[in-house]
Coordinates of C-alpha atoms in Angstrom, one line a residue:
Chain H
X1 CA -17.5 -20.0 67.6
X2 CA -19.7 -17.0 68.6
X3 CA -23.4 -17.2 69.6
X4 CA -25.6 -14.1 69.4
X5 CA -29.1 -13.3 70.6
X6 CA -30.9 -11.0 68.2
X7 CA -34.1 -9.0 69.1
X8 CA -36.1 -7.6 66.3
X9 CA -37.0 -4.2 67.9
X10 CA -39.1 -3.5 64.8
X11 CA -39.2 -5.1 61.4
X12 CA -36.4 -2.7 60.4
X13 CA -34.2 -2.6 63.5
X14 CA -32.3 -5.3 65.4
X15 CA -30.2 -5.4 68.5
X16 CA -27.7 -8.2 68.9
X17 CA -26.0 -9.4 72.1
X18 CA -23.1 -11.9 72.2
X19 CA -24.1 -14.9 74.4
X20 CA -21.8 -16.3 76.9
X21 CA -24.3 -19.0 78.0
X22 CA -27.9 -19.9 77.6
X23 CA -28.9 -20.5 81.2
X24 CA -32.5 -21.4 80.8
X25 CA -35.1 -21.7 78.0
X26 CA -38.7 -22.9 78.1
X27 CA -42.2 -22.3 76.6
X28 CA -44.7 -21.5 79.3
X29 CA -48.5 -21.5 78.8
X30 CA -48.2 -17.8 78.1
X31 CA -44.9 -17.2 76.3
X32 CA -41.4 -18.2 75.4
X33 CA -39.1 -17.5 78.4
X34 CA -35.3 -17.5 78.4
X35 CA -32.5 -16.4 80.7
X36 CA -29.3 -15.7 78.8
X37 CA -25.9 -14.7 80.1
X38 CA -24.7 -11.9 77.7
X39 CA -21.2 -10.5 77.4
X40 CA -22.5 -6.9 77.3
X41 CA -25.3 -6.8 79.9
X42 CA -24.8 -9.9 82.0
X43 CA -27.8 -12.1 82.7
X44 CA -30.9 -11.1 80.7
X45 CA -34.5 -12.1 80.9
X46 CA -36.1 -12.6 77.5
X47 CA -39.9 -13.1 76.8
X48 CA -41.0 -14.0 73.3
X49 CA -37.6 -12.9 72.0
X50 CA -37.9 -9.4 73.5
X51 CA -35.4 -8.2 76.2
X52 CA -37.3 -7.6 79.4
X53 CA -34.5 -6.7 81.8
X54 CA -30.7 -7.2 82.3
X55 CA -28.6 -7.3 85.4
X56 CA -26.5 -4.4 84.1
X57 CA -29.2 -1.8 83.3
X58 CA -32.3 -3.0 85.1
X59 CA -31.9 -0.3 87.8
X60 CA -32.9 2.5 85.5
X61 CA -36.3 1.0 84.6
X62 CA -37.2 -0.5 88.0
X63 CA -36.2 2.6 90.0
X64 CA -37.9 5.0 87.7
X65 CA -41.2 3.1 87.5
X66 CA -41.4 2.6 91.2
X67 CA -40.1 5.7 93.0
X68 CA -41.6 8.5 91.0
X69 CA -45.1 7.2 91.8
X70 CA -44.4 6.2 95.4
X71 CA -42.8 9.5 96.3
X72 CA -45.6 11.4 94.6
X73 CA -48.1 9.9 97.1
X74 CA -47.4 11.3 100.6
X75 CA -48.2 8.1 102.5
X76 CA -48.6 5.0 100.3
X77 CA -49.5 2.0 102.4
X78 CA -50.9 -0.5 99.9
X79 CA -49.3 -1.0 96.5
X80 CA -50.4 -3.2 93.6
X81 CA -47.8 -4.3 91.0
X82 CA -49.2 -5.8 87.8
X83 CA -46.7 -7.8 85.7
X84 CA -42.9 -7.5 86.3
X85 CA -42.5 -11.2 87.3
X86 CA -38.8 -10.6 87.6
X87 CA -39.4 -8.9 90.9
X88 CA -37.4 -5.7 90.1
X89 CA -40.3 -3.4 90.9
X90 CA -41.1 -5.3 94.1
X91 CA -37.5 -4.8 95.2
X92 CA -37.8 -1.1 94.7
X93 CA -41.2 -0.7 96.3
X94 CA -40.2 -2.5 99.6
X95 CA -37.4 0.1 100.0
X96 CA -40.2 2.4 101.1
X97 CA -40.5 1.5 104.7
X98 CA -44.0 3.1 105.0
X99 CA -45.5 0.6 102.5
X100 CA -47.3 -2.0 104.6
X101 CA -48.5 -4.3 101.8
X102 CA -47.4 -5.1 98.3
X103 CA -49.7 -7.2 96.1
X104 CA -47.8 -8.5 93.1
X105 CA -50.1 -9.9 90.4
X106 CA -48.2 -11.7 87.6
X107 CA -50.0 -13.8 85.0
X108 CA -47.1 -16.2 84.3
X109 CA -45.8 -18.0 87.5
X110 CA -42.9 -19.4 85.5
X111 CA -41.4 -15.9 85.1
X112 CA -41.4 -15.6 88.9
X113 CA -39.9 -19.0 89.5
X114 CA -37.2 -18.7 86.9
X115 CA -36.3 -15.1 88.0
X116 CA -36.0 -16.4 91.6
X117 CA -33.6 -19.0 90.5
X118 CA -31.5 -17.2 88.0
X119 CA -31.9 -13.5 88.6
X120 CA -31.5 -13.2 92.4
X121 CA -30.2 -9.6 92.3
X122 CA -33.6 -8.6 90.8
X123 CA -36.0 -11.0 92.4
X124 CA -34.5 -10.8 95.9
X125 CA -37.6 -9.1 97.5
X126 CA -40.2 -11.5 96.3
X127 CA -40.1 -13.4 99.6
X128 CA -40.3 -10.2 101.7
X129 CA -43.1 -10.7 104.3
X130 CA -44.8 -7.5 103.2
X131 CA -45.2 -9.0 99.6
X132 CA -48.0 -11.2 98.5
X133 CA -47.5 -12.8 95.1
X134 CA -50.7 -13.8 93.2
X135 CA -50.5 -15.7 89.9
X136 CA -53.4 -14.2 88.0
X137 CA -54.5 -11.9 85.3
X138 CA -53.9 -8.3 86.3
X139 CA -56.9 -7.1 84.4
X140 CA -59.2 -9.5 86.3
X141 CA -57.6 -8.5 89.6
X142 CA -58.2 -4.8 89.3
X143 CA -61.8 -5.5 88.3
X144 CA -62.3 -7.3 91.6
X145 CA -61.0 -4.7 93.9
X146 CA -62.5 -1.3 94.7
X147 CA -61.0 1.6 96.6
X148 CA -58.1 -0.6 97.8
X149 CA -54.7 0.5 96.5
X150 CA -52.8 3.8 97.1
X151 CA -50.5 3.2 94.2
X152 CA -50.8 0.8 91.2
X153 CA -47.7 0.1 89.1
X154 CA -48.3 -1.5 85.7
X155 CA -45.0 -3.1 84.6
X156 CA -46.2 -4.7 81.4
X157 CA -44.6 -6.2 78.4
X158 CA -45.0 -4.4 75.0
X159 CA -48.6 -3.8 73.8
X160 CA -48.8 -7.0 71.7
X161 CA -50.4 -10.3 72.6
X162 CA -51.4 -10.8 76.3
X163 CA -50.4 -7.2 77.4
X164 CA -52.7 -5.4 74.9
X165 CA -55.5 -5.1 77.5
X166 CA -53.1 -3.3 79.9
X167 CA -53.0 -0.4 77.6
X168 CA -56.8 0.1 77.2
X169 CA -59.0 2.9 78.4
X170 CA -61.3 0.3 79.9
X171 CA -58.4 -1.0 82.0
X172 CA -57.5 2.5 83.2
X173 CA -61.1 2.9 84.4
X174 CA -60.8 -0.3 86.4
X175 CA -57.5 0.9 87.8
X176 CA -59.1 4.2 88.9
X177 CA -61.8 2.2 90.7
X178 CA -59.3 -0.1 92.4
X179 CA -57.4 3.0 93.7
X180 CA -58.2 4.8 96.9
X181 CA -59.7 8.3 96.8
X182 CA -56.3 9.9 96.6
X183 CA -54.6 7.1 94.6
X184 CA -52.4 7.2 91.5
X185 CA -51.1 4.7 89.0
X186 CA -48.0 4.6 86.8
X187 CA -47.5 2.5 83.6
X188 CA -44.6 2.0 81.3
X189 CA -45.8 3.5 78.0
X190 CA -43.1 2.7 75.4
X191 CA -40.8 4.8 73.3
X192 CA -41.5 8.4 72.2
X193 CA -39.4 7.8 69.1
X194 CA -41.2 4.6 67.9
X195 CA -44.6 4.6 69.6
X196 CA -45.8 8.1 69.1
X197 CA -49.5 7.3 68.4
X198 CA -49.7 4.9 71.4
X199 CA -48.4 7.6 73.7
X200 CA -50.8 10.2 72.3
X201 CA -53.7 7.9 72.7
X202 CA -52.8 6.7 76.2
X203 CA -52.3 10.3 77.4
X204 CA -55.8 11.2 76.1
X205 CA -57.4 8.1 77.6
X206 CA -55.8 8.7 81.0
X207 CA -56.7 12.4 81.0
X208 CA -60.3 11.4 80.4
X209 CA -60.3 9.5 83.7
X210 CA -57.7 11.1 86.0
X211 CA -57.6 14.8 87.0
X212 CA -53.7 14.7 86.9
X213 CA -52.0 13.1 83.9
X214 CA -48.2 13.3 83.4
X215 CA -45.6 11.8 81.2
X216 CA -42.0 11.4 82.3
X217 CA -38.9 9.9 80.7
X218 CA -35.8 7.8 81.5
X219 CA -33.1 6.3 79.4
X220 CA -33.0 2.4 79.4
X221 CA -30.1 1.2 77.2
X222 CA -31.6 -2.2 76.3
X223 CA -35.0 -0.8 75.1
X224 CA -35.4 0.5 71.6
X225 CA -34.0 4.0 71.2
X226 CA -33.0 4.2 74.9
X227 CA -35.5 7.0 75.7
X228 CA -38.5 5.4 77.5
X229 CA -41.8 6.9 78.7
X230 CA -43.9 6.4 81.7
X231 CA -47.4 7.7 82.3
X232 CA -48.9 8.7 85.7
X233 CA -52.6 9.1 86.2
X234 CA -53.4 10.6 89.6
X235 CA -56.6 11.5 91.5
X236 CA -55.1 14.3 93.5
X237 CA -51.3 14.4 93.8
X238 CA -49.3 16.0 91.0
X239 CA -45.9 14.2 90.6
X240 CA -44.4 17.5 89.3
X241 CA -45.3 19.4 92.4
X242 CA -44.3 16.7 94.9
X243 CA -42.5 18.1 97.9
X244 CA -39.0 16.5 97.6
X245 CA -38.1 17.4 101.2
X246 CA -40.4 14.6 102.4
X247 CA -39.1 12.0 100.0
X248 CA -37.7 8.8 101.6
X249 CA -33.9 8.4 101.6
X250 CA -33.4 5.6 99.0
X251 CA -30.4 3.7 97.9
X252 CA -30.7 4.2 94.1
X253 CA -28.4 4.6 91.1
X254 CA -30.6 6.4 88.6
X255 CA -33.5 7.9 90.6
X256 CA -33.0 10.9 92.9
X257 CA -35.3 13.7 94.0
X258 CA -33.8 16.0 91.4
X259 CA -34.0 13.3 88.7
X260 CA -37.7 12.9 89.7
X261 CA -38.4 16.5 88.8
X262 CA -36.1 16.6 85.7
X263 CA -37.7 13.5 84.3
X264 CA -40.9 15.5 83.6
X265 CA -39.1 18.1 81.5
X266 CA -40.0 16.9 78.0
X267 CA -38.2 17.8 74.8
X268 CA -40.6 19.7 72.4
X269 CA -41.0 16.7 70.1
X270 CA -42.4 14.7 73.1
X271 CA -44.5 17.6 74.3
X272 CA -46.1 17.7 70.9
X273 CA -47.3 14.1 71.3
X274 CA -49.4 15.2 74.3
X275 CA -51.3 18.0 72.4
Chain Z
X1 CA -34.2 -10.5 49.7
X2 CA -33.4 -8.3 52.7
X3 CA -30.2 -6.3 53.2
X4 CA -29.0 -5.2 56.6
X5 CA -26.4 -2.8 57.9
X6 CA -24.8 -3.9 61.2
X7 CA -22.7 -1.8 63.5
X8 CA -20.6 -3.5 66.1
X9 CA -21.3 -1.0 69.0
X10 CA -18.8 -3.1 71.0
X11 CA -17.4 -6.6 70.5
X12 CA -20.4 -7.8 72.4
X13 CA -23.3 -5.6 71.1
X14 CA -24.6 -4.9 67.6
X15 CA -27.3 -2.8 66.1
X16 CA -28.8 -3.8 62.7
X17 CA -30.8 -1.6 60.3
X18 CA -32.7 -2.8 57.3
X19 CA -31.3 -1.1 54.2
X20 CA -33.7 0.2 51.5
X21 CA -30.8 1.5 49.4
X22 CA -27.1 2.0 49.5
X23 CA -26.9 5.6 48.2
X24 CA -23.1 6.1 48.3
X25 CA -20.0 4.3 49.4
X26 CA -16.3 5.2 49.1
X27 CA -13.0 5.0 50.9
X28 CA -11.6 8.5 51.5
X29 CA -7.9 9.2 52.6
X30 CA -9.2 9.1 56.2
X31 CA -12.0 6.6 56.5
X32 CA -14.7 4.5 54.9
X33 CA -17.7 6.6 54.1
X34 CA -21.3 5.6 53.3
X35 CA -24.7 7.0 53.0
X36 CA -27.4 4.4 53.4
X37 CA -31.2 4.8 53.2
X38 CA -32.5 2.7 56.1
X39 CA -36.1 1.7 56.7
X40 CA -36.0 2.7 60.4
X41 CA -34.1 6.0 60.4
X42 CA -34.1 7.2 56.8
X43 CA -30.8 8.3 55.3
X44 CA -27.8 7.6 57.5
X45 CA -24.2 8.7 57.4
X46 CA -21.8 5.9 58.3
X47 CA -18.0 6.4 58.9
X48 CA -15.8 3.3 59.4
X49 CA -19.0 1.3 59.9
X50 CA -20.1 3.5 62.8
X51 CA -23.5 5.4 62.5
X52 CA -22.7 9.1 62.7
X53 CA -26.1 10.6 62.1
X54 CA -29.5 9.8 60.6
X55 CA -32.2 12.0 59.1
X56 CA -34.7 10.7 61.7
X57 CA -32.8 11.3 65.0
X58 CA -30.0 13.8 64.2
X59 CA -31.9 16.7 65.7
X60 CA -31.2 15.4 69.3
X61 CA -27.5 15.4 69.0
X62 CA -27.1 18.5 66.8
X63 CA -29.4 20.7 68.9
X64 CA -28.0 19.5 72.2
X65 CA -24.3 20.0 71.3
X66 CA -24.9 23.4 69.8
X67 CA -27.5 25.3 71.8
X68 CA -26.4 24.5 75.4
X69 CA -23.0 26.0 74.8
X70 CA -24.2 28.9 72.7
X71 CA -26.9 29.9 75.1
X72 CA -24.5 29.7 78.0
X73 CA -22.4 32.4 76.5
X74 CA -24.3 35.8 76.6
X75 CA -23.0 37.1 73.3
X76 CA -21.1 34.5 71.1
X77 CA -19.9 36.2 68.0
X78 CA -17.2 33.8 66.7
X79 CA -17.7 30.1 66.8
X80 CA -15.4 27.2 65.8
X81 CA -16.8 23.8 65.0
X82 CA -14.3 20.9 64.8
X83 CA -15.5 17.8 62.9
X84 CA -19.2 17.3 62.1
X85 CA -18.7 17.4 58.3
X86 CA -22.3 16.5 57.9
X87 CA -23.1 20.2 58.7
X88 CA -25.7 19.5 61.4
X89 CA -24.0 21.5 64.1
X90 CA -23.4 24.4 61.6
X91 CA -27.1 24.4 60.8
X92 CA -27.9 24.8 64.5
X93 CA -25.2 27.4 65.2
X94 CA -26.4 29.8 62.4
X95 CA -29.9 29.8 64.0
X96 CA -28.2 32.2 66.5
X97 CA -28.5 35.5 64.7
X98 CA -25.9 37.1 66.9
X99 CA -23.2 34.8 65.7
X100 CA -21.2 36.7 63.1
X101 CA -18.7 34.1 62.0
X102 CA -18.7 30.2 62.1
X103 CA -15.4 28.5 61.2
X104 CA -16.0 24.9 60.5
X105 CA -12.8 22.8 60.4
X106 CA -13.3 19.2 59.1
X107 CA -10.4 16.9 58.4
X108 CA -12.2 15.0 55.6
X109 CA -13.5 17.1 52.8
X110 CA -15.3 14.1 51.3
X111 CA -17.7 14.0 54.3
X112 CA -18.7 17.5 53.5
X113 CA -19.2 17.0 49.8
X114 CA -21.1 13.7 50.2
X115 CA -23.3 15.3 53.0
X116 CA -24.1 18.3 50.7
X117 CA -25.2 15.9 48.0
X118 CA -27.1 13.3 49.9
X119 CA -28.1 14.8 53.3
X120 CA -29.4 18.2 52.4
X121 CA -31.6 18.5 55.5
X122 CA -28.5 18.3 57.6
X123 CA -25.9 20.1 55.5
X124 CA -28.2 22.9 54.4
X125 CA -26.3 25.7 56.2
X126 CA -22.8 24.9 54.9
X127 CA -23.1 27.5 52.2
X128 CA -24.4 30.2 54.6
X129 CA -22.4 33.4 54.1
X130 CA -21.4 33.5 57.8
X131 CA -19.8 30.1 57.5
X132 CA -16.2 29.4 56.5
X133 CA -15.4 25.8 55.8
X134 CA -11.7 24.8 56.2
X135 CA -10.5 21.3 55.3
X136 CA -7.8 20.8 57.9
X137 CA -6.9 19.0 61.1
X138 CA -8.8 20.5 64.0
X139 CA -5.9 19.9 66.4
X140 CA -3.6 21.9 64.2
X141 CA -6.2 24.7 63.8
X142 CA -6.7 25.3 67.5
X143 CA -2.9 25.4 68.0
X144 CA -2.6 28.2 65.4
X145 CA -5.3 30.5 66.9
X146 CA -5.1 32.4 70.2
X147 CA -7.8 34.3 72.0
X148 CA -10.1 34.0 68.9
X149 CA -13.3 32.0 69.5
X150 CA -16.1 32.7 71.9
X151 CA -17.4 29.1 71.6
X152 CA -15.6 25.9 70.3
X153 CA -17.8 22.9 69.5
X154 CA -16.0 19.5 69.2
X155 CA -18.2 17.2 67.2
X156 CA -15.8 14.3 66.9
X157 CA -16.2 10.7 66.0
X158 CA -15.5 8.0 68.7
X159 CA -12.1 8.1 70.5
X160 CA -10.4 5.6 68.2
X161 CA -8.2 6.3 65.2
X162 CA -8.0 9.9 63.9
X163 CA -10.2 11.4 66.7
X164 CA -8.1 10.1 69.7
X165 CA -6.3 13.5 69.9
X166 CA -9.6 15.3 70.3
X167 CA -10.0 13.7 73.7
X168 CA -6.6 14.6 75.1
X169 CA -5.7 17.0 77.9
X170 CA -3.1 18.6 75.6
X171 CA -5.9 19.4 73.1
X172 CA -8.1 20.9 75.8
X173 CA -5.2 23.2 76.7
X174 CA -5.0 24.3 73.0
X175 CA -8.7 24.8 73.0
X176 CA -8.5 27.0 76.1
X177 CA -5.8 29.2 74.4
X178 CA -7.9 29.5 71.2
X179 CA -10.8 30.7 73.3
X180 CA -11.4 34.3 74.2
X181 CA -11.1 35.4 77.8
X182 CA -14.7 34.5 78.6
X183 CA -14.9 31.6 76.1
X184 CA -16.2 28.1 76.5
X185 CA -16.1 24.8 74.7
X186 CA -18.3 21.7 74.4
X187 CA -17.4 18.2 73.3
X188 CA -19.4 15.0 72.8
X189 CA -18.0 12.6 75.4
X190 CA -19.6 9.3 74.7
X191 CA -21.9 7.0 76.8
X192 CA -22.0 7.0 80.6
X193 CA -23.0 3.3 80.4
X194 CA -20.2 2.1 78.2
X195 CA -17.4 4.7 78.5
X196 CA -17.2 5.3 82.2
X197 CA -13.4 5.6 82.5
X198 CA -13.2 8.0 79.5
X199 CA -15.8 10.3 81.1
X200 CA -14.1 10.3 84.5
X201 CA -10.7 11.1 82.9
X202 CA -12.0 13.9 80.6
X203 CA -13.9 15.5 83.5
X204 CA -10.6 15.6 85.5
X205 CA -8.6 16.9 82.5
X206 CA -11.0 19.6 81.7
X207 CA -11.4 20.7 85.4
X208 CA -7.6 21.0 85.6
X209 CA -7.8 23.7 82.8
X210 CA -11.2 25.3 83.1
X211 CA -12.8 27.0 86.1
X212 CA -16.2 25.7 85.2
X213 CA -16.7 22.0 84.1
X214 CA -20.1 20.4 83.6
X215 CA -21.4 17.2 82.1
X216 CA -24.9 17.0 80.6
X217 CA -27.0 14.3 79.0
X218 CA -29.3 13.7 76.0
X219 CA -30.8 10.6 74.6
X220 CA -29.7 9.7 71.0
X221 CA -31.5 6.6 69.7
X222 CA -28.8 5.5 67.2
X223 CA -25.9 5.8 69.7
X224 CA -25.0 2.9 71.9
X225 CA -27.3 2.8 75.0
X226 CA -29.2 5.9 73.9
X227 CA -27.9 8.1 76.8
X228 CA -25.1 10.3 75.6
X229 CA -22.8 12.7 77.5
X230 CA -21.5 16.2 76.6
X231 CA -18.8 18.0 78.5
X232 CA -18.5 21.8 78.8
X233 CA -15.3 23.6 79.9
X234 CA -15.9 27.3 80.5
X235 CA -13.7 30.2 81.6
X236 CA -16.4 32.2 83.3
X237 CA -20.0 31.3 82.4
X238 CA -21.7 28.4 84.2
X239 CA -24.2 26.6 81.9
X240 CA -26.3 25.5 84.8
X241 CA -26.7 29.1 86.0
X242 CA -27.4 30.6 82.5
X243 CA -30.3 33.1 82.5
X244 CA -32.9 31.4 80.4
X245 CA -34.8 34.7 79.9
X246 CA -32.2 36.0 77.5
X247 CA -32.0 32.7 75.5
X248 CA -32.6 33.1 71.7
X249 CA -36.0 31.9 70.4
X250 CA -35.0 28.8 68.5
X251 CA -36.9 26.4 66.3
X252 CA -36.0 23.1 67.9
X253 CA -37.4 19.7 68.5
X254 CA -35.3 18.4 71.5
X255 CA -33.6 21.5 73.0
X256 CA -35.5 24.1 75.0
X257 CA -34.6 26.4 77.9
X258 CA -36.1 23.9 80.4
X259 CA -34.4 21.0 78.7
X260 CA -31.1 23.0 78.9
X261 CA -31.4 23.1 82.7
X262 CA -32.7 19.5 83.1
X263 CA -29.9 18.0 81.0
X264 CA -27.5 18.8 83.8
X265 CA -29.5 16.8 86.3
X266 CA -27.4 13.6 86.5
X267 CA -28.6 10.2 87.8
X268 CA -26.4 9.2 90.8
X269 CA -24.5 6.5 88.7
X270 CA -23.4 9.3 86.4
X271 CA -22.7 11.7 89.2
X272 CA -20.4 9.0 90.6
X273 CA -18.3 9.1 87.5
X274 CA -17.4 12.7 88.2
X275 CA -16.0 12.1 91.7

């Protein structure tokens, strides 16, 4: 007998993964949560039937959302991560030895607990002494802090249900206020093949608030279409002009200083979304 | 009732597309051939149950396999295309007005006929007066021609069944002999996430024959993992050093001169496959 996990990536597109073992499954106060061992990608975190991360390909997303932003800032000391309860972004952020404090705000504590237990390769830095984990609503958190963070990383789920507010202009204004005077934020902003209107709207909203707005790309195999976008809003520093000679030496598999620069080179069809 | 087309991208991974209409289906002397209208990607060409191209995303693959190679050569006049019976590569090649002759060798004439009928946006250049279509085995064709082509484009199916020979060192030697003294070839060389050993082996085989060997990447949503690799073997011209100021102005949606350069920037995990 074969067992398969199927994600509806849209009403017209599905991805299916052969299951070796269902390791964990529960319904939290916020969402359905599962960890599955798949034949293709190894252990996989699934929220509300959507693949969040897998042991095999998580390095692409986590490295690319963390290091582009952190290396753009010349001296990030205090970093806020919203979402990403699996701990993958935390793991990448603590690779930057200059970062003194990482505040990790995740709305669903069960994601953190389950990731600690079943995804140790990803969650391994959650107990790092520089990391403070807060179980709370990220939107509320940024509203409460002013002029506090050098870099804010928004590692949200898709813009449906609880994560919708993390894609709003109002939220980006709170993020701007929670950032220091030379701060910057990065957010995952979905697929340029499937979420064209969202990307166009976010780019406009962020550009209304931040002097520097940039979109960059990476290819994540388990996300719909592979090609994935990230948006940076920055008060001063331009990620495309960052001086790569001062970048930290990092143990990475997808990110590198040249990949940093190349990720901002957009195909014309993506460039057109930003006009 | 809903109807779905499912491709087994490996024994452990599937992609499913909701079908609006099955437009055509037959078994040719070489393979099973179908054209399906899908809700997500529009019309789709399927060979032996593997997605070959779709109206929605074909521009990525066809532009990237054609223009990187053609713009690397300063003056390509005679171009050979092996495979690609849908005509997408032919359409891109004839955009280069300096190209005088395109020889298109496809083993399965039915792919061409069906593409002409049901995929006109892709096959539209197959009747161009500069194009000669030959129904024959591409391996045999390159063995019969010496010092003939400036650029050879190998638009093969996956390395199973009839296409296996198109991924062999012996074939690359024939390709080298069929090229002019400053010629170069490009081939699609599968996914760096799923076909690591193949990419490593091809890179070695090509480097044994050609002074310049380069791998580059593009993201094709309907191919497994999105991220896709192409390998160039060149006698003289280095695609990474190509002078973008002399590139033809091309109407493209994915390719551009800056994308040309950026596509050779490889993440460390891909770089490691080439060592």
